[in-house]
C-alpha positions as a LaTeX table, in Angstrom:
\begin{tabular}{lrrr}
\hline
Residue & $x$ (\AA) & $y$ (\AA) & $z$ (\AA) \\
\hline
Met1 & $-74.73$ & 46.56 & $-38.85$ \\
Phe2 & $-76.03$ & 45.35 & $-35.53$ \\
Gly3 & $-78.53$ & 47.79 & $-33.04$ \\
Leu4 & $-78.47$ & 47.56 & $-29.51$ \\
Gly5 & $-81.99$ & 47.78 & $-27.67$ \\
Leu6 & $-82.25$ & 49.61 & $-24.16$ \\
Ala7 & $-82.67$ & 45.73 & $-22.48$ \\
Thr8 & $-79.83$ & 44.56 & $-24.00$ \\
Lys9 & $-76.78$ & 43.46 & $-21.39$ \\
Ile10 & $-73.35$ & 43.99 & $-21.43$ \\
Tyr11 & $-71.38$ & 41.65 & $-20.00$ \\
Val12 & $-68.19$ & 43.52 & $-19.45$ \\
Ala13 & $-64.82$ & 41.26 & $-19.13$ \\
Val14 & $-62.32$ & 42.81 & $-16.67$ \\
Asp15 & $-59.42$ & 41.11 & $-17.09$ \\
Ala16 & $-57.25$ & 41.01 & $-19.42$ \\
Val17 & $-57.39$ & 39.80 & $-22.83$ \\
Asp18 & $-55.15$ & 38.61 & $-25.86$ \\
Met19 & $-56.45$ & 41.25 & $-28.84$ \\
Arg20 & $-54.59$ & 38.71 & $-31.19$ \\
Lys21 & $-58.62$ & 36.60 & $-30.26$ \\
Gly22 & $-60.90$ & 36.93 & $-33.00$ \\
Phe23 & $-64.20$ & 35.49 & $-33.52$ \\
Asp24 & $-63.62$ & 31.59 & $-32.10$ \\
Gly25 & $-61.07$ & 32.99 & $-28.90$ \\
Leu26 & $-63.75$ & 35.56 & $-27.75$ \\
Tyr27 & $-67.02$ & 32.94 & $-28.13$ \\
Gly28 & $-64.83$ & 30.41 & $-26.22$ \\
Leu29 & $-63.66$ & 33.48 & $-23.21$ \\
Val30 & $-67.98$ & 34.42 & $-22.97$ \\
Arg31 & $-68.88$ & 30.44 & $-22.51$ \\
Asp32 & $-66.23$ & 29.60 & $-20.05$ \\
Gln33 & $-64.99$ & 32.53 & $-18.13$ \\
Leu34 & $-67.86$ & 34.53 & $-18.21$ \\
Gly35 & $-70.60$ & 31.66 & $-17.97$ \\
Gln36 & $-73.12$ & 32.92 & $-20.61$ \\
Asp37 & $-74.25$ & 31.66 & $-23.84$ \\
Pro38 & $-72.23$ & 33.80 & $-26.96$ \\
Leu39 & $-75.24$ & 33.14 & $-29.04$ \\
Ser40 & $-77.67$ & 34.94 & $-26.39$ \\
Gly41 & $-77.57$ & 38.52 & $-28.40$ \\
Tyr42 & $-76.28$ & 40.39 & $-25.31$ \\
Leu43 & $-73.08$ & 42.04 & $-26.05$ \\
Phe44 & $-69.49$ & 40.98 & $-23.93$ \\
Leu45 & $-66.96$ & 43.53 & $-24.19$ \\
Phe46 & $-63.02$ & 42.63 & $-23.52$ \\
Ser47 & $-59.88$ & 45.23 & $-23.52$ \\
Asn48 & $-56.04$ & 44.49 & $-22.89$ \\
Arg49 & $-53.90$ & 45.21 & $-20.22$ \\
Thr50 & $-53.35$ & 49.08 & $-20.55$ \\
Arg51 & $-56.62$ & 49.60 & $-21.01$ \\
Thr52 & $-56.25$ & 51.04 & $-24.71$ \\
Arg53 & $-57.68$ & 48.66 & $-27.14$ \\
Leu54 & $-60.99$ & 47.48 & $-27.15$ \\
Lys55 & $-62.90$ & 43.71 & $-28.58$ \\
Ala56 & $-66.62$ & 44.07 & $-28.27$ \\
Leu57 & $-68.64$ & 40.41 & $-29.38$ \\
Val58 & $-72.54$ & 40.06 & $-30.05$ \\
Trp59 & $-75.09$ & 37.85 & $-32.08$ \\
Asp60 & $-77.18$ & 39.78 & $-34.06$ \\
Gly61 & $-79.27$ & 36.37 & $-34.78$ \\
Ser62 & $-77.27$ & 35.75 & $-38.19$ \\
Gly63 & $-74.27$ & 35.49 & $-37.38$ \\
Leu64 & $-71.35$ & 36.94 & $-34.67$ \\
Trp65 & $-70.29$ & 40.34 & $-34.83$ \\
Val66 & $-66.22$ & 41.26 & $-33.40$ \\
Cys67 & $-65.87$ & 45.10 & $-33.46$ \\
Ala68 & $-62.40$ & 46.84 & $-32.80$ \\
Lys69 & $-61.38$ & 49.83 & $-31.59$ \\
Arg70 & $-57.95$ & 51.23 & $-30.83$ \\
Leu71 & $-57.24$ & 54.91 & $-28.88$ \\
Glu72 & $-53.99$ & 56.91 & $-29.96$ \\
Lys73 & $-53.98$ & 58.53 & $-26.39$ \\
Gly74 & $-55.78$ & 58.03 & $-23.10$ \\
Arg75 & $-57.22$ & 54.62 & $-22.08$ \\
Phe76 & $-61.08$ & 53.02 & $-21.48$ \\
Arg77 & $-62.44$ & 53.04 & $-18.23$ \\
Trp78 & $-62.91$ & 49.83 & $-16.63$ \\
Pro79 & $-64.38$ & 47.98 & $-14.02$ \\
Ala80 & $-61.88$ & 46.83 & $-11.24$ \\
Ala81 & $-61.93$ & 42.97 & $-10.94$ \\
Ser82 & $-64.02$ & 43.16 & $-7.43$ \\
Glu83 & $-67.11$ & 45.45 & $-9.13$ \\
Pro84 & $-69.94$ & 43.14 & $-11.43$ \\
Ser85 & $-68.57$ & 42.19 & $-14.68$ \\
Ala86 & $-73.15$ & 42.59 & $-16.29$ \\
Ala87 & $-73.97$ & 46.24 & $-16.37$ \\
\hline
\end{tabular}
């Protein structure tokens, strides 16, 4: 399991992402679209267009974690593209 400290930065990809992406696809999005290092230890969050699915990518020091969640009802609250992508 991975732990997140109080100082862990969380980056949110505000544009919708193809949820078929796995380790390599999300790694590339972090590097190319967010301009961040996927091995930084920061938490990177991605959602689909309807905001019913979420994926998280994080480096724990020995490997990458990809975690997924699917809502059975409702939607995730997600920042608009005009809002900052880092929280």
